[in-house]
PDB file of C-alpha atoms and ligand atoms in Angstrom:
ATOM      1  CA  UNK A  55      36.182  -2.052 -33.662  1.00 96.00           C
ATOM      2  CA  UNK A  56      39.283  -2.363 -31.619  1.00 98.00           C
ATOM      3  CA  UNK A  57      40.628   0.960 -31.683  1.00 98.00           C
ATOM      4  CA  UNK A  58      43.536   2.490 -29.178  1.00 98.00           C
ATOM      5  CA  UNK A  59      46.613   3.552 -28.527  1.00 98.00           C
ATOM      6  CA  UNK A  60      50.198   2.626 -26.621  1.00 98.00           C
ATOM      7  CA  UNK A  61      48.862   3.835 -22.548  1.00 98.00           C
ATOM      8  CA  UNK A  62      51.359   4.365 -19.648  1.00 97.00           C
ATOM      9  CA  UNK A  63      51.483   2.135 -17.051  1.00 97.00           C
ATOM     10  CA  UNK A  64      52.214   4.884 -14.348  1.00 95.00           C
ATOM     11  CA  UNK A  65      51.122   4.122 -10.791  1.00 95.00           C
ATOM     12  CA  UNK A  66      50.232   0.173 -11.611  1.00 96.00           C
ATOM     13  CA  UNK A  67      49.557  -1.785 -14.675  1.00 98.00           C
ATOM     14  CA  UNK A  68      45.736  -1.535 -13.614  1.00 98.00           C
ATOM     15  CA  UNK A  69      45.828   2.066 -14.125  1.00 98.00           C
ATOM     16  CA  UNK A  70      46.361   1.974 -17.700  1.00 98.00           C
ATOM     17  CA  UNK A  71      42.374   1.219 -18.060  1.00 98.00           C
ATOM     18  CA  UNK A  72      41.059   4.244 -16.853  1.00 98.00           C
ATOM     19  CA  UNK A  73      43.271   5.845 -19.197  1.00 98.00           C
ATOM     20  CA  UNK A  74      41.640   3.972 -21.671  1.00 98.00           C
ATOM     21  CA  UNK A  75      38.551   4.453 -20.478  1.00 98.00           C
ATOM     22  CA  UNK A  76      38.855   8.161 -21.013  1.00 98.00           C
ATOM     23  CA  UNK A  77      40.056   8.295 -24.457  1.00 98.00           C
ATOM     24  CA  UNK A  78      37.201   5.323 -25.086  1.00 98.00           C
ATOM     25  CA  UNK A  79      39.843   3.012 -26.381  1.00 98.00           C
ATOM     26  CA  UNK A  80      37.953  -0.405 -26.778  1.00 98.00           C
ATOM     27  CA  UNK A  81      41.593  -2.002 -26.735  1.00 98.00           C
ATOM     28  CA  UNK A  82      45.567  -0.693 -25.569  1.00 99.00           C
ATOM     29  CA  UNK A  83      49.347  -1.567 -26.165  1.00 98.00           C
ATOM     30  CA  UNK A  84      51.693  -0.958 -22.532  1.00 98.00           C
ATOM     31  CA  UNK A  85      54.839  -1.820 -21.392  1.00 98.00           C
ATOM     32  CA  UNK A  86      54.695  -4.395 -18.477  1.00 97.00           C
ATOM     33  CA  UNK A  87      58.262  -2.945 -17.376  1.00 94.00           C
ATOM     34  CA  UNK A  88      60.252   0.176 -18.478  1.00 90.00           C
ATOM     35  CA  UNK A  89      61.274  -0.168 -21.732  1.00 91.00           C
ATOM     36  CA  UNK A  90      64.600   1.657 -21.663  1.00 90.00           C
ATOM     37  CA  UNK A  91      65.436  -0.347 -18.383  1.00 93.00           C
ATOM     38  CA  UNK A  92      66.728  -4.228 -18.101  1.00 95.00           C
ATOM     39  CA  UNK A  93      65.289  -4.760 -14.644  1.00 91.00           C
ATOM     40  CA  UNK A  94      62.340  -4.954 -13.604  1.00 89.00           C
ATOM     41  CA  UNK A  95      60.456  -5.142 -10.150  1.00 92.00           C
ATOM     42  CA  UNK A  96      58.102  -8.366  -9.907  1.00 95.00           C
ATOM     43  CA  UNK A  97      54.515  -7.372 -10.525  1.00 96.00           C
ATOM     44  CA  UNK A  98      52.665  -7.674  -7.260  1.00 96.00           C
ATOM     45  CA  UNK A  99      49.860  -9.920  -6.614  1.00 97.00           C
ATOM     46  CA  UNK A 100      47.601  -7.543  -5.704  1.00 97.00           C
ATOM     47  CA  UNK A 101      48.419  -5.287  -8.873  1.00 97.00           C
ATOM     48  CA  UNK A 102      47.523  -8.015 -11.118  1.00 98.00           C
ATOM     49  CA  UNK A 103      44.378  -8.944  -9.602  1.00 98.00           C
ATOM     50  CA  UNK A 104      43.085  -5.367  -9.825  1.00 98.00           C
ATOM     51  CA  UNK A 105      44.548  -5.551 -13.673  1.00 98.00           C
ATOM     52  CA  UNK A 106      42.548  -8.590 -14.128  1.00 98.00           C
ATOM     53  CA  UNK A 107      39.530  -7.265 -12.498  1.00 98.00           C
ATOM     54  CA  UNK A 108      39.525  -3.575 -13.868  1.00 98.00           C
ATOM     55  CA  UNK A 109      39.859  -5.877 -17.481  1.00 98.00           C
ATOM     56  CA  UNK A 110      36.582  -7.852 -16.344  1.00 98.00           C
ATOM     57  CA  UNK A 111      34.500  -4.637 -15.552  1.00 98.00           C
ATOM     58  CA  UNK A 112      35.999  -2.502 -18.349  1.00 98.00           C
ATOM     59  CA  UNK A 113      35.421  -4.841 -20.647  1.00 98.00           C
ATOM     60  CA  UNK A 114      38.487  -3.551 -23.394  1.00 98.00           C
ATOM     61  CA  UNK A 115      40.780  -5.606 -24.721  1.00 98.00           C
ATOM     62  CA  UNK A 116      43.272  -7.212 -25.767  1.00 98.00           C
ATOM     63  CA  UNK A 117      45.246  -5.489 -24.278  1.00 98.00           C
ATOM     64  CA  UNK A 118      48.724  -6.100 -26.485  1.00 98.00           C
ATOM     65  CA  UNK A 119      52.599  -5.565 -24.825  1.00 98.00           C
ATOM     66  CA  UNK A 120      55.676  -3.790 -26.642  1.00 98.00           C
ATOM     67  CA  UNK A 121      58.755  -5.367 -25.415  1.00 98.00           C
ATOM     68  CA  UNK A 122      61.747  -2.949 -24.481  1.00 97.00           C
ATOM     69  CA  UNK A 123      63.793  -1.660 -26.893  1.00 95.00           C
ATOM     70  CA  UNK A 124      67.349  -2.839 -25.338  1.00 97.00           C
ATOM     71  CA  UNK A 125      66.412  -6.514 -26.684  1.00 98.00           C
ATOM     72  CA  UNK A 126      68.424  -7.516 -29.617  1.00 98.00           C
ATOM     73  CA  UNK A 127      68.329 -11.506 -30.099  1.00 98.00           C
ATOM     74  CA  UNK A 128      70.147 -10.987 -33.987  1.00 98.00           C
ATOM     75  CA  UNK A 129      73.221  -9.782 -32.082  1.00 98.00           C
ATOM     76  CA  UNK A 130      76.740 -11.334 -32.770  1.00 98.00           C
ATOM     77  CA  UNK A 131      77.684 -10.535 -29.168  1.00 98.00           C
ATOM     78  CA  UNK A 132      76.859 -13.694 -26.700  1.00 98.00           C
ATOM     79  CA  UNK A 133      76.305 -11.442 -23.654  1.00 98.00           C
ATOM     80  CA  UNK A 134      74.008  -9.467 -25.063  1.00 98.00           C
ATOM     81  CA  UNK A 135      72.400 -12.043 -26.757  1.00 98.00           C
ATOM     82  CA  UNK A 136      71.903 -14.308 -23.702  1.00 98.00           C
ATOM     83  CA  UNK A 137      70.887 -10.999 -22.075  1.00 98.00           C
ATOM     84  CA  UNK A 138      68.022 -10.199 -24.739  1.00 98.00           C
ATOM     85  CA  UNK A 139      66.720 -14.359 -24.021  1.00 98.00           C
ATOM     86  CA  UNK A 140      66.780 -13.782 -20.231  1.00 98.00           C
ATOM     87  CA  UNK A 141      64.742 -10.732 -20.338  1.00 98.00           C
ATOM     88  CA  UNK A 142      62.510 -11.655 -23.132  1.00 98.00           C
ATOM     89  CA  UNK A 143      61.528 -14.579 -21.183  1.00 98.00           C
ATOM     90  CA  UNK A 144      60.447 -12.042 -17.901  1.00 97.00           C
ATOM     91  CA  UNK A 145      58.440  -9.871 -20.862  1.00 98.00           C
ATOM     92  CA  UNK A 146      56.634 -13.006 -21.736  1.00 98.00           C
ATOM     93  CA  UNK A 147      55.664 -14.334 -18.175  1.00 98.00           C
ATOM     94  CA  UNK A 148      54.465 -10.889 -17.388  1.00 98.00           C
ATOM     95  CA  UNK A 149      52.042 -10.975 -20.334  1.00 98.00           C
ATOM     96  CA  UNK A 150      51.147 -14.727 -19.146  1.00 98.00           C
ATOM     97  CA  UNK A 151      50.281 -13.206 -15.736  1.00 98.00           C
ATOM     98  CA  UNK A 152      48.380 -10.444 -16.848  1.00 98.00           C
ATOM     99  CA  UNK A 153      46.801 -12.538 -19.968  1.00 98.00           C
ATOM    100  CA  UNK A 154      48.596 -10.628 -22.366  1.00 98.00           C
ATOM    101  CA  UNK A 155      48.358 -12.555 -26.385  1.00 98.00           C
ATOM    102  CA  UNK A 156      50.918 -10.678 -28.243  1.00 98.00           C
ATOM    103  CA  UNK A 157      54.292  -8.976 -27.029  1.00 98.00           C
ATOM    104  CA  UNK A 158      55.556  -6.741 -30.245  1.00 98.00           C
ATOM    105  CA  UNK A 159      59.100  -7.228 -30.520  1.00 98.00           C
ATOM    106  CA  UNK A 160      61.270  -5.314 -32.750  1.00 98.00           C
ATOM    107  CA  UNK A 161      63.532  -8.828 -34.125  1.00 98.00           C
ATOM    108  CA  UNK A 162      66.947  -6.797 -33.633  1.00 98.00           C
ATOM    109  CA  UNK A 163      69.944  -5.799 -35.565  1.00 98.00           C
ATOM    110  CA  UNK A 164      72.806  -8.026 -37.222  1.00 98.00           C
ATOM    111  CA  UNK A 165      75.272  -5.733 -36.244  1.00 97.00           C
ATOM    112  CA  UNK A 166      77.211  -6.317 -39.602  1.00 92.00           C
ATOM    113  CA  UNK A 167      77.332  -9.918 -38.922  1.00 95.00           C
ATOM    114  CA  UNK A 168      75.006  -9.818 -42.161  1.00 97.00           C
ATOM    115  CA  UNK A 169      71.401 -10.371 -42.538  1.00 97.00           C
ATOM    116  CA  UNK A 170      71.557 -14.095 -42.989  1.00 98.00           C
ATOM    117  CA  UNK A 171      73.543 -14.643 -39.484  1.00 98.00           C
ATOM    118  CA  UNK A 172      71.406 -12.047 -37.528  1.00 98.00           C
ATOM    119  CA  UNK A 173      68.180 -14.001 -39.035  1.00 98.00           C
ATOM    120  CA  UNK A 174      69.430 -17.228 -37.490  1.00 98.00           C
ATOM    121  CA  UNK A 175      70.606 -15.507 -35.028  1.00 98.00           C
ATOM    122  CA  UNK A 176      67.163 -14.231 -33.861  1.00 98.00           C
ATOM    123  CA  UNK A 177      65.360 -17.683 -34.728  1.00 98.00           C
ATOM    124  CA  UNK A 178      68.026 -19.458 -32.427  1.00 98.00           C
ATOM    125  CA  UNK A 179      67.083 -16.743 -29.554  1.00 98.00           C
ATOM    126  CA  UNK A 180      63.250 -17.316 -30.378  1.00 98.00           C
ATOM    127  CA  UNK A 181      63.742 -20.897 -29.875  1.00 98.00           C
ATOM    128  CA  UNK A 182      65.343 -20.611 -26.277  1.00 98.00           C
ATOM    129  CA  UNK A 183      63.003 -18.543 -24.902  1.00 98.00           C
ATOM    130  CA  UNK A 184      60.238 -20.674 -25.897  1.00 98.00           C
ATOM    131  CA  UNK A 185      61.810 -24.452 -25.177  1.00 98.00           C
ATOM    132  CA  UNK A 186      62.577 -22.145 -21.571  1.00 98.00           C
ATOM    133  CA  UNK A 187      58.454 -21.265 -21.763  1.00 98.00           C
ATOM    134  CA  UNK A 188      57.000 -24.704 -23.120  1.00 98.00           C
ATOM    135  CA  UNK A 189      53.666 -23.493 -21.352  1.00 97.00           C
ATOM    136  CA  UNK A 190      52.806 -20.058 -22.015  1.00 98.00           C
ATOM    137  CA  UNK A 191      50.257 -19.141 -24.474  1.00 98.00           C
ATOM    138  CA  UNK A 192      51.350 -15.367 -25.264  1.00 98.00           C
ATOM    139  CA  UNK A 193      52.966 -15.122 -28.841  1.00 98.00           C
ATOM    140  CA  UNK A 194      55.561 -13.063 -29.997  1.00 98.00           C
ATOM    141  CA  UNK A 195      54.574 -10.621 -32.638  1.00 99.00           C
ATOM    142  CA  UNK A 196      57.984  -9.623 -34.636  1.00 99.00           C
ATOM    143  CA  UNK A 197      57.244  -6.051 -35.721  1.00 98.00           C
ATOM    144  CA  UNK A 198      58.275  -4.629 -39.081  1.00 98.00           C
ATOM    145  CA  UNK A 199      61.018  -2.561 -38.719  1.00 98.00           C
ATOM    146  CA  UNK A 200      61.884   0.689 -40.881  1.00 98.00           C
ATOM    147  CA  UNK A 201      65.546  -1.091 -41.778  1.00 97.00           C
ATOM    148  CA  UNK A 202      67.644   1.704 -39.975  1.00 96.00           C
ATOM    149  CA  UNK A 203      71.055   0.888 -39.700  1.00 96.00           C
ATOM    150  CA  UNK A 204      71.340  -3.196 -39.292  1.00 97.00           C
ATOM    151  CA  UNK A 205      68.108  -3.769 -38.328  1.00 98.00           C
ATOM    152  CA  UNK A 206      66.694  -6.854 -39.411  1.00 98.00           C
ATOM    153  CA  UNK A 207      62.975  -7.442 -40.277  1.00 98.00           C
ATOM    154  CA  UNK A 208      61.913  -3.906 -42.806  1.00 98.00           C
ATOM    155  CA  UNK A 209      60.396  -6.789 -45.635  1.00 98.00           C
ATOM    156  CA  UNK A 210      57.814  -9.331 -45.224  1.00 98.00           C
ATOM    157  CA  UNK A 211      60.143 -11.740 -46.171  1.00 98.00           C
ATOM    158  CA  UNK A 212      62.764 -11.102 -43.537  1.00 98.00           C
ATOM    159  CA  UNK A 213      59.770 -11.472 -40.959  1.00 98.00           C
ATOM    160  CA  UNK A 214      58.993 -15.139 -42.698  1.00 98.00           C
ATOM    161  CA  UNK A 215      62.178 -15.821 -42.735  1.00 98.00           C
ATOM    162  CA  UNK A 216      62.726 -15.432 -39.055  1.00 98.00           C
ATOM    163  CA  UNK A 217      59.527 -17.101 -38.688  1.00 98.00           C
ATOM    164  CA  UNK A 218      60.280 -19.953 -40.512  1.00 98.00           C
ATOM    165  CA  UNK A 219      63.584 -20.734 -39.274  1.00 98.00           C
ATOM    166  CA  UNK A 220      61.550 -21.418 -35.303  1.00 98.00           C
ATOM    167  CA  UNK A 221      61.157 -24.310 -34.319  1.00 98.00           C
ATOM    168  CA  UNK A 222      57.749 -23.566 -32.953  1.00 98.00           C
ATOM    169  CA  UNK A 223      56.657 -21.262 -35.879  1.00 98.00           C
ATOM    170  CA  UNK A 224      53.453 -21.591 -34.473  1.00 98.00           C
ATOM    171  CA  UNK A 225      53.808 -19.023 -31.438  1.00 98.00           C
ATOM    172  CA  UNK A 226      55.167 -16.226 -33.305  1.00 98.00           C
ATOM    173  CA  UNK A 227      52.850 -13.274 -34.715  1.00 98.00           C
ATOM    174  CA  UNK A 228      53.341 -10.489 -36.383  1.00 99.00           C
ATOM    175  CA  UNK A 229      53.193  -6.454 -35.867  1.00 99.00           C
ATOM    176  CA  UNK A 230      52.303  -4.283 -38.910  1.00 99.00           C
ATOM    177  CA  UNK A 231      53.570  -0.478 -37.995  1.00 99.00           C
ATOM    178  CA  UNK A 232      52.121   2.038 -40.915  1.00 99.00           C
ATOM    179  CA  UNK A 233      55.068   4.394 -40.374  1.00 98.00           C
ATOM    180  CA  UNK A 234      58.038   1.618 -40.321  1.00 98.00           C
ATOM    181  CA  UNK A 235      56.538  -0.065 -43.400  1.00 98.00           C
ATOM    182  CA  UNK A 236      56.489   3.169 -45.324  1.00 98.00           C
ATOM    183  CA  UNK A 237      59.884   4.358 -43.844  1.00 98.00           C
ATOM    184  CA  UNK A 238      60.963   0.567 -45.120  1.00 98.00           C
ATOM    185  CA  UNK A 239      59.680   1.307 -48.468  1.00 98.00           C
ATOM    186  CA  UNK A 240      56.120  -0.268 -48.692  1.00 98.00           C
ATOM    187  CA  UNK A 241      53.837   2.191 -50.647  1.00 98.00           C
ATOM    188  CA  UNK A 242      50.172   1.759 -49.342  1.00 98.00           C
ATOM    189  CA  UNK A 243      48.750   5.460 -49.886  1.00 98.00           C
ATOM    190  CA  UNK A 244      46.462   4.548 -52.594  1.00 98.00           C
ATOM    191  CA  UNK A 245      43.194   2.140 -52.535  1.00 98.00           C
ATOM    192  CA  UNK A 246      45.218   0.100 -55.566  1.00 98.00           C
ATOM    193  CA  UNK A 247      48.835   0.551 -53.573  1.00 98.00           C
ATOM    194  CA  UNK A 248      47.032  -0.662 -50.380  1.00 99.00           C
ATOM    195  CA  UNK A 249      45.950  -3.636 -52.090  1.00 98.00           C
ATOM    196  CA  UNK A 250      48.793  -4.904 -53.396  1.00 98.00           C
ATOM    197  CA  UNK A 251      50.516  -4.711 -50.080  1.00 98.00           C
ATOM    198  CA  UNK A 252      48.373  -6.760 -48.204  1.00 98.00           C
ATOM    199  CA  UNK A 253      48.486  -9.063 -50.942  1.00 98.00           C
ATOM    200  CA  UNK A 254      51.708  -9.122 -50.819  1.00 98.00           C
ATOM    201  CA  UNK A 255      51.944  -9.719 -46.690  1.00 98.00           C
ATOM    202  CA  UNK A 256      49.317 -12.308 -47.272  1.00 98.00           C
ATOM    203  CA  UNK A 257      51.710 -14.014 -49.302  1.00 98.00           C
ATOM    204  CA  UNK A 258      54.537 -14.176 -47.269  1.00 98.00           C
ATOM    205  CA  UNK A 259      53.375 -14.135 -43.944  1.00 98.00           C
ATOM    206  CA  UNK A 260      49.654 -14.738 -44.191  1.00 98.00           C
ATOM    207  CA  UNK A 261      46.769 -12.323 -42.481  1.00 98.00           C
ATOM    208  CA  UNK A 262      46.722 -14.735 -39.931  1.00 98.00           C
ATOM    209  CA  UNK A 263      49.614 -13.736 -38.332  1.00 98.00           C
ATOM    210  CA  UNK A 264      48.672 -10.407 -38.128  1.00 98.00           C
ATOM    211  CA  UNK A 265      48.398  -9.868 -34.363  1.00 98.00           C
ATOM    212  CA  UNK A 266      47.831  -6.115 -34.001  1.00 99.00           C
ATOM    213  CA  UNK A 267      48.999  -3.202 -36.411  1.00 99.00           C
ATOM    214  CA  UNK A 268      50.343   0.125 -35.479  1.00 99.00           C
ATOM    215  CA  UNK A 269      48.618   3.573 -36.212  1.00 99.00           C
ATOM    216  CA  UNK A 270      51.476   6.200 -37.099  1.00 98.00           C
ATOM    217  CA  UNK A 271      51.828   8.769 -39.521  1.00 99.00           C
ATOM    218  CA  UNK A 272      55.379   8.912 -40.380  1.00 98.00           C
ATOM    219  CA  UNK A 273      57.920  12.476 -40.363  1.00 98.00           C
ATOM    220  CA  UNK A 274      59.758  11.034 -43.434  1.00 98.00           C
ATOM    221  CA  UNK A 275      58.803   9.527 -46.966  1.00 98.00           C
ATOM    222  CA  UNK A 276      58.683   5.834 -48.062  1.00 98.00           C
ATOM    223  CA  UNK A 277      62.047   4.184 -48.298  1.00 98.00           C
ATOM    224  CA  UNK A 278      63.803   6.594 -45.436  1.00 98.00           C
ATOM    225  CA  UNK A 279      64.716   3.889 -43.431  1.00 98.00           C
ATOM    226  CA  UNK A 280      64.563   6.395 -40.998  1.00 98.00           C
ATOM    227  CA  UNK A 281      61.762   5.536 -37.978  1.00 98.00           C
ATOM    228  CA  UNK A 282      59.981   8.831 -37.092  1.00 98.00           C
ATOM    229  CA  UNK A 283      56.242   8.906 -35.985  1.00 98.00           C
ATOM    230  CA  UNK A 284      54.238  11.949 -36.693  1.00 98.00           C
ATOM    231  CA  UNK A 285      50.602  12.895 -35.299  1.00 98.00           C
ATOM    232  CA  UNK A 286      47.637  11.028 -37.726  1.00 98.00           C
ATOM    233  CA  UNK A 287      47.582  13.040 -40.795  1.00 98.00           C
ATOM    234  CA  UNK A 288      50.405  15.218 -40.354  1.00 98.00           C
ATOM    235  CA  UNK A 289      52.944  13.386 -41.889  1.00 98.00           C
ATOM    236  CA  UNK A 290      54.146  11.651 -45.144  1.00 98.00           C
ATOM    237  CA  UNK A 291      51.079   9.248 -45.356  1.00 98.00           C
ATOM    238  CA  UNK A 292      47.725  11.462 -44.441  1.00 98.00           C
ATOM    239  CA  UNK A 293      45.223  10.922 -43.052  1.00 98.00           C
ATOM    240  CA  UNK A 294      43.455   8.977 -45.971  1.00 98.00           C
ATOM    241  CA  UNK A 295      45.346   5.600 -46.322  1.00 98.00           C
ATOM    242  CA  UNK A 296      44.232   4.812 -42.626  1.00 99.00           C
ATOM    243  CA  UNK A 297      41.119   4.682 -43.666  1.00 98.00           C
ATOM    244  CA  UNK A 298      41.941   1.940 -45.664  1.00 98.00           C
ATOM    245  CA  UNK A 299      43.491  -0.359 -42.891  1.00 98.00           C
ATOM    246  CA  UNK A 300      39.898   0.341 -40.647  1.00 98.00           C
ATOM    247  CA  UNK A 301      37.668  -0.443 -43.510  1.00 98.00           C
ATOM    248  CA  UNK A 302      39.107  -3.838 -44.379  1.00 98.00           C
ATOM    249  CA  UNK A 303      37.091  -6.160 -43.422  1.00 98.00           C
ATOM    250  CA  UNK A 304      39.568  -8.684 -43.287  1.00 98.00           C
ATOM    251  CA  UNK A 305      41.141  -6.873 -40.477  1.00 98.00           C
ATOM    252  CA  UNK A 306      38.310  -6.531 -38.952  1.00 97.00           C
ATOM    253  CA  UNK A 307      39.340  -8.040 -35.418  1.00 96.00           C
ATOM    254  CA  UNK A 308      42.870  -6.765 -35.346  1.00 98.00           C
ATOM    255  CA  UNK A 309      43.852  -4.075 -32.253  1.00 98.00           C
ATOM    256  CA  UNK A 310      44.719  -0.311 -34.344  1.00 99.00           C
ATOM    257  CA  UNK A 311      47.226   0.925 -31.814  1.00 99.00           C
ATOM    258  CA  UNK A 312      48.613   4.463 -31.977  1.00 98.00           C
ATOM    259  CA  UNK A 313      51.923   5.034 -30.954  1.00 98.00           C
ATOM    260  CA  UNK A 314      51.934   8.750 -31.654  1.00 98.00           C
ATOM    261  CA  UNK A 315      54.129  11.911 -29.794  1.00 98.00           C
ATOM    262  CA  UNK A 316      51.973  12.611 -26.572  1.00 97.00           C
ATOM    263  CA  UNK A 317      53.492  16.019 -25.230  1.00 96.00           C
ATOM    264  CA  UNK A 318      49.863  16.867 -24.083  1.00 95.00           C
ATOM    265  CA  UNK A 319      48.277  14.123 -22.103  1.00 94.00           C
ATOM    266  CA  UNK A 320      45.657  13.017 -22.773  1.00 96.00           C
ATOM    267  CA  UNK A 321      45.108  15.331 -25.670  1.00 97.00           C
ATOM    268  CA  UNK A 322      47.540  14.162 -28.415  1.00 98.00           C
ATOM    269  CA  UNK A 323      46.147  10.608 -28.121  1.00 98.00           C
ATOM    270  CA  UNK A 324      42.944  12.047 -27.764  1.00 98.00           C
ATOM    271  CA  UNK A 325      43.308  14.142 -31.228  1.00 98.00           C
ATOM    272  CA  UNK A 326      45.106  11.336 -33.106  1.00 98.00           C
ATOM    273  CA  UNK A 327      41.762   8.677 -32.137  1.00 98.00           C
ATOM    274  CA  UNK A 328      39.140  10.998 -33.565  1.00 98.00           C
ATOM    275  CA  UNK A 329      41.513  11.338 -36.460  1.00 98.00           C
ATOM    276  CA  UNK A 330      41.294   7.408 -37.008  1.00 98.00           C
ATOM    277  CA  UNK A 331      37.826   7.417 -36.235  1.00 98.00           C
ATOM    278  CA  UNK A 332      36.580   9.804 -38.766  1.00 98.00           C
ATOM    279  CA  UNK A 333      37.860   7.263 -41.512  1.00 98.00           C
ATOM    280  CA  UNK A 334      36.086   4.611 -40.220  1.00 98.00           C
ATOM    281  CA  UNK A 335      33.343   4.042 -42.650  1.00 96.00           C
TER     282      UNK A 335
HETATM  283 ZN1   ZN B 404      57.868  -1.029 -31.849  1.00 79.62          ZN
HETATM  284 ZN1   ZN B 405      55.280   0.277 -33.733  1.00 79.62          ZN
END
C-alpha cells in the first residue's frame, strides 16, 4: 500500500527519503521549491542524481509534488496570471527532472470575476503552460479545494469543468483532500455516504484521474468552507471514514498522503501513519 505523508525537503531534495525511510512511508508528497516563495534556486546536478539514486535504493515511490500556494491561474489580474504560468512551468520541469508524475495544484481563485471567468481563466493558464511544455510527462493534479472565499474547484464538477475546458485534457489529474472535500460539503463519514461520493467523483471526473488523495482530519464540519487540517482522528471526520478510502480496492494504487500539523518532528507524522494504518484491513 502506498502510504505517506507531505516530507521536507531541508538540506536537498534527496534528503526527504531518509525521512521517509524512518516513518516507513512506502511513498511522499514535497515541495521541489519553497512554497511561500516565487523564486527558486536551480536544482543542482549533483542533488538530483543522489534524488534519483536514493529513489533506486529506497525503493518508495511516487514520490508526488504540491505546487506553491502563491499560484493563482483563475486570476483576473494579467501580471499575476502570467506570473502563476511562468512559475508553474519551473514546478513542472522540476518534477520532470526529478521524475515527479503528479504536481497538486490548488486551481486558484476568481477573485469576483465569477466562477465561470476564473474557470476559463484557469483552463487558458493550463493550456500555456503545457503548449510551453509539449514534452514533459508530469500531470497536473487540480486539488479539491474547501471553496474559501473565491476559490474555484470545492465540487467535482468545477474540477471537470476546468478539465474539460484544456486543450490537452489528457495531462491533467486530480487531488482528492479528505479535509477540503468535507470542509466543501461532501459527506463521506459513513460506509453508505462514502459510497455515494465516489460514485459521484466517478461520474464526473472518473477514478482514473485520481492521482493521489490527501489524508487530513479536518478542525471544522462539512460545508465550512473553511480549510483547517487536524491530526487523524481528532477532528470532524474520525478516525473511521479513513478506513474506508484504504480498504477500497479500487484505490488500491493511489499515494495516501498526510498533510497533518507536525510541531513534533518526526512524531506527529509518525502518530498520524499508525493512525491510518490501524484501519487498514
Ligand atoms: Zn493543497
Ligand atoms: Zn491537500
Amino acid at each position: 500500500m502506498l502510504i505517506g505523508a507531505h516530507l521536507s525537503t531541508a538540506g536537498g531534495v534527496d534528503k526527504s527519503f531518509k525521512r521517509a525511510e524512518e516513518l516507513d512511508c512506502t511513498a511522499f508528497q514535497i515541495f521541489t521549491k519553497s512554497n511561500r516563495q516565487w523564486r527558486a534556486k536551480d536544482l543542482k546536478p549533483e542533488e538530483v542524481e543522489r534524488y534519483h539514486a536514493r529513489q533506486a535504493e529506497t525503493g518508495i515511490g511516487p514520490v508526488i509534488c504540491h505546487a506553491s500556494y502563491l499560484l493563482n491561474l483563475g486570476t483576473p489580474d494579467d501580471a499575476l496570471w502570467n506570473k502563476s504560468i511562468d512559475a508553474l512551468v519551473v514546478e513542472l520541469e522540476r518534477c520532470e527532472q526529478l521524475n515527479i508524475p503528479a504536481l497538486v495544484l490548488h486551481p486558484g481563485a476568481h477573485v469576483k470575476s465569477g466562477v465561470e471567468a476564473g474557470v476559463a481563466r484557469v483552463a487558458a493558464g493550463l493550456d500555456v503552460v503545457h503548449n510551453r511544455l509539449p514534452d514533459v510527462r508530469c500531470k497536473v493534479a487540480l486539488e479539491i479545494t474547501a471553496g474559501q472565499g473565491t476559490a474555484l474547484g470545492a465540487t467535482f464538477e468545477e474540477l471537470a469543468a476546468i478539465i474539460n475546458a484544456c486543450a490537452q485534457s489528457d495531462r491533467l489529474a486530480v487531488c482528492f483532500d479528505t479535509c477540503h472535500a468535507l470542509a466543501a460539503g461532501y459527506e463521506f463519514r459513513t460506509p453508505e455516504s462514502y459510497a455515494a461520493m465516489i460514485e459521484q467523483f466517478n461520474a464526473a471526473l472518473g477514478l482514473e484521474r485520481l492521482a493521489a488523495v490527501h489524508m487530513n482530519d479536518s478542525q471544522k464540519d462539512v460545508g465550512s468552507h473553511v480549510d483547517r487540517h487536524e491530526h487523524i482522528g481528532e477532528g470532524c471526520i474520525g478516525l473511521e471514514p479513513f478506513g474506508y478510502f484504504l480498504n477500497d480496492p479500487r484505490l488500491a494504487n493511489i499515494p495516501f498522503l498526510l498533510e497533518t500539523p507536525v510541531k513534533d518532528d518526526p512524531g506527529d507524522n509518525r502518530r498520524n501513519l499508525a493512525r491510518l494504518r490501524s484501519v487498514v484491513k
